[in-house]
Amino acid sequence: MEEPIEPEEGTPQSSWTLAIAMLRNVLDGDTYDAVASRHDITRTAVERRIKAVAIHVASTAGIAGLNAEGAAFVRRLRLHRDAIREALDKLGTEPPAHARHVRALTDEEISSGALRIRGRSHHHHEDMALYYILLATGARPLEIARLEVRDYLHADGTVRHISSVRSEVAITGRERPLFFCSMRLEEALNAYLAERVASRQGLGADGEYRGLDPASRLFLSTNGQGFEIKPYGSNGQKRFRCRAIQETYRKLFRYAELKQVTALTVRHTVADRLYARGADESQIGLLLGIADRSAVRDQFPRPLLSLDTLTTDLV
């Protein structure tokens, strides 16, 4: 099975040359883990940086048989290694403009997207809740698939506005805060859970957790089970994928008519809004599950206003 390079965070300008070197290493047969160990960074960071370079090469070099979608797979990259190496030789040390910027969604895009999803979805209560939880928390889709009813509700049925991404839920394996403080999200989740009770999906004891099993998944797939999560990688590697929830989010972005939007775009949107409210890198890193402040600066750089904007009507 082909192993996709996960498009988690963007490649910073300062890492462009390093990303090119990493891609060369992988073309030569190195594993992500070997490259990560050599450069003393995480495997996810290796995947992130390689993907940015690979997609740029696939989009601009005109390599027959390789497009931007195919550039997400290591096996396809290695099939075209000679042509990719030639294209890499022509790249400069500065990343292209699009590699330095990932746009954030506007209020209008989010609101109009929600209206389109509501009108087009066959399971609009769950889909609306999935849409808003990504935007309100910045959690990764795999983490959302792992959430349980007890992560959202207290035993008495009230909402846990201050909750946590438990260690067994977090991709990093480290617990971090999780906040259910969005009224839109709360309304959508409450409607979805009420629908689950009415459909008798994942029921528990009466009078607790609104009648739901606290250990059942917060979101269920269309067959009434939790989204299927499968391990992959070499023996001993704690790596998992959930294709069903990834496909669900692609469907939601398509319904919303949000072109070229991914979970990464949403995480940038969350970071951008937190910066606008005065958050610093450590707070954003804590919420998004990134321990190193410098990694937050690289992956989610703070938007900078031009000097003329900053100095207009300064006094």
PDB file of C-alpha atoms in Angstrom, residues 125-308:
ATOM      1  CA  HIS A 125     -26.349  17.202  12.136  1.00  0.00           C
ATOM      2  CA  GLU A 126     -23.168  15.113  12.263  1.00  0.00           C
ATOM      3  CA  ASP A 127     -21.554  16.878   9.320  1.00  0.00           C
ATOM      4  CA  MET A 128     -22.162  20.304  10.825  1.00  0.00           C
ATOM      5  CA  ALA A 129     -20.654  19.138  14.120  1.00  0.00           C
ATOM      6  CA  LEU A 130     -17.612  17.700  12.308  1.00  0.00           C
ATOM      7  CA  TYR A 131     -17.201  20.949  10.380  1.00  0.00           C
ATOM      8  CA  TYR A 132     -17.353  23.187  13.432  1.00  0.00           C
ATOM      9  CA  ILE A 133     -15.200  21.021  15.720  1.00  0.00           C
ATOM     10  CA  LEU A 134     -12.313  21.277  13.268  1.00  0.00           C
ATOM     11  CA  LEU A 135     -12.684  25.060  13.108  1.00  0.00           C
ATOM     12  CA  ALA A 136     -13.263  25.569  16.834  1.00  0.00           C
ATOM     13  CA  THR A 137     -10.471  23.365  18.185  1.00  0.00           C
ATOM     14  CA  GLY A 138      -7.791  22.982  15.512  1.00  0.00           C
ATOM     15  CA  ALA A 139      -7.597  19.273  16.366  1.00  0.00           C
ATOM     16  CA  ARG A 140      -6.365  16.897  13.687  1.00  0.00           C
ATOM     17  CA  PRO A 141      -8.952  14.690  11.935  1.00  0.00           C
ATOM     18  CA  LEU A 142      -7.466  11.502  13.431  1.00  0.00           C
ATOM     19  CA  GLU A 143      -7.779  13.012  16.908  1.00  0.00           C
ATOM     20  CA  ILE A 144     -11.396  13.983  16.231  1.00  0.00           C
ATOM     21  CA  ALA A 145     -12.108  10.411  15.130  1.00  0.00           C
ATOM     22  CA  ARG A 146     -10.710   9.166  18.469  1.00  0.00           C
ATOM     23  CA  LEU A 147     -12.748  11.466  20.710  1.00  0.00           C
ATOM     24  CA  GLU A 148     -15.333   9.835  22.964  1.00  0.00           C
ATOM     25  CA  VAL A 149     -18.615  11.047  24.451  1.00  0.00           C
ATOM     26  CA  ARG A 150     -16.913  11.519  27.848  1.00  0.00           C
ATOM     27  CA  ASP A 151     -14.518  14.005  26.274  1.00  0.00           C
ATOM     28  CA  TYR A 152     -17.453  16.299  25.474  1.00  0.00           C
ATOM     29  CA  LEU A 153     -19.941  15.599  28.280  1.00  0.00           C
ATOM     30  CA  HIS A 154     -19.872  15.397  32.056  1.00  0.00           C
ATOM     31  CA  ALA A 155     -21.769  12.490  33.605  1.00  0.00           C
ATOM     32  CA  ASP A 156     -24.694  14.821  34.366  1.00  0.00           C
ATOM     33  CA  GLY A 157     -25.004  15.623  30.654  1.00  0.00           C
ATOM     34  CA  THR A 158     -23.582  19.145  30.760  1.00  0.00           C
ATOM     35  CA  VAL A 159     -20.887  20.175  28.301  1.00  0.00           C
ATOM     36  CA  ARG A 160     -17.235  19.922  29.377  1.00  0.00           C
ATOM     37  CA  HIS A 161     -16.273  23.368  28.151  1.00  0.00           C
ATOM     38  CA  ILE A 162     -12.743  22.819  29.500  1.00  0.00           C
ATOM     39  CA  SER A 163     -11.735  19.324  28.482  1.00  0.00           C
ATOM     40  CA  SER A 164      -8.557  17.669  27.219  1.00  0.00           C
ATOM     41  CA  VAL A 165      -7.159  15.768  24.281  1.00  0.00           C
ATOM     42  CA  ARG A 166      -6.219  12.656  26.222  1.00  0.00           C
ATOM     43  CA  SER A 167      -2.806  11.098  25.606  1.00  0.00           C
ATOM     44  CA  GLU A 168      -4.393   8.118  23.858  1.00  0.00           C
ATOM     45  CA  VAL A 169      -6.263  10.520  21.568  1.00  0.00           C
ATOM     46  CA  ALA A 170      -3.410  12.929  20.755  1.00  0.00           C
ATOM     47  CA  ILE A 171      -1.209  12.084  17.767  1.00  0.00           C
ATOM     48  CA  THR A 172       1.811  13.156  19.788  1.00  0.00           C
ATOM     49  CA  GLY A 173       0.846  10.916  22.717  1.00  0.00           C
ATOM     50  CA  ARG A 174       0.894  13.945  25.032  1.00  0.00           C
ATOM     51  CA  GLU A 175      -2.250  15.246  26.726  1.00  0.00           C
ATOM     52  CA  ARG A 176      -3.193  18.856  25.989  1.00  0.00           C
ATOM     53  CA  PRO A 177      -6.147  21.184  26.636  1.00  0.00           C
ATOM     54  CA  LEU A 178      -9.307  21.000  24.568  1.00  0.00           C
ATOM     55  CA  PHE A 179     -11.974  23.697  24.768  1.00  0.00           C
ATOM     56  CA  PHE A 180     -15.606  23.384  23.724  1.00  0.00           C
ATOM     57  CA  CYS A 181     -16.322  27.096  23.953  1.00  0.00           C
ATOM     58  CA  SER A 182     -18.027  27.723  20.608  1.00  0.00           C
ATOM     59  CA  MET A 183     -21.797  28.193  20.630  1.00  0.00           C
ATOM     60  CA  ARG A 184     -22.023  27.094  16.982  1.00  0.00           C
ATOM     61  CA  LEU A 185     -20.140  23.911  17.770  1.00  0.00           C
ATOM     62  CA  GLU A 186     -22.186  23.260  20.910  1.00  0.00           C
ATOM     63  CA  GLU A 187     -25.472  23.683  19.057  1.00  0.00           C
ATOM     64  CA  ALA A 188     -24.333  21.362  16.267  1.00  0.00           C
ATOM     65  CA  LEU A 189     -22.973  18.699  18.636  1.00  0.00           C
ATOM     66  CA  ASN A 190     -26.055  18.796  20.863  1.00  0.00           C
ATOM     67  CA  ALA A 191     -28.325  18.314  17.854  1.00  0.00           C
ATOM     68  CA  TYR A 192     -26.187  15.429  16.624  1.00  0.00           C
ATOM     69  CA  LEU A 193     -26.095  13.663  20.003  1.00  0.00           C
ATOM     70  CA  ALA A 194     -29.865  14.060  20.371  1.00  0.00           C
ATOM     71  CA  GLU A 195     -30.219  12.436  16.960  1.00  0.00           C
ATOM     72  CA  ARG A 196     -27.982   9.575  18.111  1.00  0.00           C
ATOM     73  CA  VAL A 197     -30.163   8.966  21.156  1.00  0.00           C
ATOM     74  CA  ALA A 198     -33.283   8.975  19.006  1.00  0.00           C
ATOM     75  CA  SER A 199     -31.614   6.480  16.643  1.00  0.00           C
ATOM     76  CA  ARG A 200     -30.431   4.415  19.641  1.00  0.00           C
ATOM     77  CA  GLN A 201     -26.782   4.510  18.572  1.00  0.00           C
ATOM     78  CA  GLY A 202     -24.179   3.997  21.283  1.00  0.00           C
ATOM     79  CA  LEU A 203     -26.592   4.071  24.221  1.00  0.00           C
ATOM     80  CA  GLY A 204     -25.479   3.734  27.835  1.00  0.00           C
ATOM     81  CA  ALA A 205     -27.103   3.983  31.252  1.00  0.00           C
ATOM     82  CA  ASP A 206     -30.212   6.136  31.637  1.00  0.00           C
ATOM     83  CA  GLY A 207     -29.640   9.432  33.391  1.00  0.00           C
ATOM     84  CA  GLU A 208     -25.930   9.694  32.599  1.00  0.00           C
ATOM     85  CA  TYR A 209     -24.158  11.273  29.641  1.00  0.00           C
ATOM     86  CA  ARG A 210     -27.585  12.028  28.124  1.00  0.00           C
ATOM     87  CA  GLY A 211     -28.187   8.299  27.848  1.00  0.00           C
ATOM     88  CA  LEU A 212     -25.078   7.646  25.764  1.00  0.00           C
ATOM     89  CA  ASP A 213     -22.216   5.283  26.480  1.00  0.00           C
ATOM     90  CA  PRO A 214     -19.395   7.580  27.719  1.00  0.00           C
ATOM     91  CA  ALA A 215     -16.769   5.324  26.087  1.00  0.00           C
ATOM     92  CA  SER A 216     -18.451   5.342  22.676  1.00  0.00           C
ATOM     93  CA  ARG A 217     -16.926   7.497  19.977  1.00  0.00           C
ATOM     94  CA  LEU A 218     -18.172  11.068  19.837  1.00  0.00           C
ATOM     95  CA  PHE A 219     -18.630  10.694  16.070  1.00  0.00           C
ATOM     96  CA  LEU A 220     -19.914   7.541  14.400  1.00  0.00           C
ATOM     97  CA  SER A 221     -19.596   6.532  10.771  1.00  0.00           C
ATOM     98  CA  THR A 222     -22.674   5.887   8.640  1.00  0.00           C
ATOM     99  CA  ASN A 223     -22.841   2.251   9.820  1.00  0.00           C
ATOM    100  CA  GLY A 224     -23.223   3.350  13.442  1.00  0.00           C
ATOM    101  CA  GLN A 225     -19.670   2.413  14.419  1.00  0.00           C
ATOM    102  CA  GLY A 226     -16.716   4.643  15.164  1.00  0.00           C
ATOM    103  CA  PHE A 227     -14.575   5.673  12.210  1.00  0.00           C
ATOM    104  CA  GLU A 228     -12.167   2.816  11.482  1.00  0.00           C
ATOM    105  CA  ILE A 229      -8.596   3.564  12.539  1.00  0.00           C
ATOM    106  CA  LYS A 230      -5.837   1.272  11.302  1.00  0.00           C
ATOM    107  CA  PRO A 231      -2.156   1.038  12.273  1.00  0.00           C
ATOM    108  CA  TYR A 232       0.474   1.192   9.546  1.00  0.00           C
ATOM    109  CA  GLY A 233       4.224   1.369   9.221  1.00  0.00           C
ATOM    110  CA  SER A 234       6.942  -0.952  10.494  1.00  0.00           C
ATOM    111  CA  ASN A 235       6.586  -3.095  13.573  1.00  0.00           C
ATOM    112  CA  GLY A 236       6.850  -1.033  16.707  1.00  0.00           C
ATOM    113  CA  GLN A 237       5.869   2.233  15.018  1.00  0.00           C
ATOM    114  CA  LYS A 238       2.839   3.846  16.628  1.00  0.00           C
ATOM    115  CA  ARG A 239       1.361   5.264  13.442  1.00  0.00           C
ATOM    116  CA  PHE A 240      -2.302   5.192  12.521  1.00  0.00           C
ATOM    117  CA  ARG A 241      -4.543   6.414   9.753  1.00  0.00           C
ATOM    118  CA  CYS A 242      -8.271   6.971   9.430  1.00  0.00           C
ATOM    119  CA  ARG A 243      -9.165   7.163   5.767  1.00  0.00           C
ATOM    120  CA  ALA A 244     -12.903   7.416   6.497  1.00  0.00           C
ATOM    121  CA  ILE A 245     -12.694  10.699   8.381  1.00  0.00           C
ATOM    122  CA  GLN A 246     -10.228  12.118   5.857  1.00  0.00           C
ATOM    123  CA  GLU A 247     -12.717  11.305   3.102  1.00  0.00           C
ATOM    124  CA  THR A 248     -15.515  12.811   5.192  1.00  0.00           C
ATOM    125  CA  TYR A 249     -13.656  16.106   5.516  1.00  0.00           C
ATOM    126  CA  ARG A 250     -12.863  16.163   1.801  1.00  0.00           C
ATOM    127  CA  LYS A 251     -16.594  15.696   1.185  1.00  0.00           C
ATOM    128  CA  LEU A 252     -17.485  18.518   3.586  1.00  0.00           C
ATOM    129  CA  PHE A 253     -15.046  20.940   1.956  1.00  0.00           C
ATOM    130  CA  ARG A 254     -16.510  19.976  -1.420  1.00  0.00           C
ATOM    131  CA  TYR A 255     -20.062  20.580  -0.158  1.00  0.00           C
ATOM    132  CA  ALA A 256     -18.911  23.922   1.266  1.00  0.00           C
ATOM    133  CA  GLU A 257     -17.291  24.870  -2.070  1.00  0.00           C
ATOM    134  CA  LEU A 258     -14.040  25.605  -0.253  1.00  0.00           C
ATOM    135  CA  LYS A 259     -11.553  24.869  -2.988  1.00  0.00           C
ATOM    136  CA  GLN A 260      -8.027  23.725  -2.106  1.00  0.00           C
ATOM    137  CA  VAL A 261      -8.942  23.729   1.588  1.00  0.00           C
ATOM    138  CA  THR A 262      -7.632  20.963   3.855  1.00  0.00           C
ATOM    139  CA  ALA A 263      -7.366  20.349   7.580  1.00  0.00           C
ATOM    140  CA  LEU A 264      -4.065  22.229   7.336  1.00  0.00           C
ATOM    141  CA  THR A 265      -5.901  25.329   6.064  1.00  0.00           C
ATOM    142  CA  VAL A 266      -8.222  25.087   9.054  1.00  0.00           C
ATOM    143  CA  ARG A 267      -5.308  24.783  11.510  1.00  0.00           C
ATOM    144  CA  HIS A 268      -3.777  27.900   9.946  1.00  0.00           C
ATOM    145  CA  THR A 269      -7.146  29.614  10.332  1.00  0.00           C
ATOM    146  CA  VAL A 270      -7.264  28.685  14.026  1.00  0.00           C
ATOM    147  CA  ALA A 271      -3.706  29.932  14.580  1.00  0.00           C
ATOM    148  CA  ASP A 272      -4.411  33.151  12.673  1.00  0.00           C
ATOM    149  CA  ARG A 273      -7.485  33.892  14.803  1.00  0.00           C
ATOM    150  CA  LEU A 274      -5.637  33.126  18.013  1.00  0.00           C
ATOM    151  CA  TYR A 275      -2.845  35.518  17.018  1.00  0.00           C
ATOM    152  CA  ALA A 276      -5.470  38.187  16.318  1.00  0.00           C
ATOM    153  CA  ARG A 277      -6.770  37.753  19.879  1.00  0.00           C
ATOM    154  CA  GLY A 278      -3.324  38.200  21.361  1.00  0.00           C
ATOM    155  CA  ALA A 279      -2.157  34.592  21.764  1.00  0.00           C
ATOM    156  CA  ASP A 280       1.570  33.880  21.679  1.00  0.00           C
ATOM    157  CA  GLU A 281       3.423  30.931  20.153  1.00  0.00           C
ATOM    158  CA  SER A 282       3.420  28.891  23.362  1.00  0.00           C
ATOM    159  CA  GLN A 283      -0.375  29.128  23.705  1.00  0.00           C
ATOM    160  CA  ILE A 284      -0.945  28.240  20.063  1.00  0.00           C
ATOM    161  CA  GLY A 285       1.503  25.362  20.323  1.00  0.00           C
ATOM    162  CA  LEU A 286      -0.255  24.062  23.430  1.00  0.00           C
ATOM    163  CA  LEU A 287      -3.656  24.131  21.738  1.00  0.00           C
ATOM    164  CA  LEU A 288      -2.466  22.614  18.446  1.00  0.00           C
ATOM    165  CA  GLY A 289      -0.168  20.024  19.989  1.00  0.00           C
ATOM    166  CA  ILE A 290       3.227  21.459  19.024  1.00  0.00           C
ATOM    167  CA  ALA A 291       5.721  21.488  21.875  1.00  0.00           C
ATOM    168  CA  ASP A 292       8.484  23.649  20.373  1.00  0.00           C
ATOM    169  CA  ARG A 293       7.775  27.388  20.068  1.00  0.00           C
ATOM    170  CA  SER A 294      10.207  27.674  17.162  1.00  0.00           C
ATOM    171  CA  ALA A 295       8.230  24.961  15.347  1.00  0.00           C
ATOM    172  CA  VAL A 296       5.071  27.005  15.872  1.00  0.00           C
ATOM    173  CA  ARG A 297       6.799  30.055  14.366  1.00  0.00           C
ATOM    174  CA  ASP A 298       7.936  27.973  11.390  1.00  0.00           C
ATOM    175  CA  GLN A 299       4.661  26.152  10.802  1.00  0.00           C
ATOM    176  CA  PHE A 300       2.221  28.937  11.730  1.00  0.00           C
ATOM    177  CA  PRO A 301       4.044  32.257  11.325  1.00  0.00           C
ATOM    178  CA  ARG A 302       2.374  35.279  12.858  1.00  0.00           C
ATOM    179  CA  PRO A 303       0.785  37.480  10.158  1.00  0.00           C
ATOM    180  CA  LEU A 304       2.720  40.738   9.851  1.00  0.00           C
ATOM    181  CA  LEU A 305       1.163  44.026   8.811  1.00  0.00           C
ATOM    182  CA  SER A 306       3.025  46.381   6.486  1.00  0.00           C
ATOM    183  CA  LEU A 307       4.816  49.338   8.047  1.00  0.00           C
ATOM    184  CA  ASP A 308       2.527  51.831   6.367  1.00  0.00           C
TER     185      ASP A 308
END
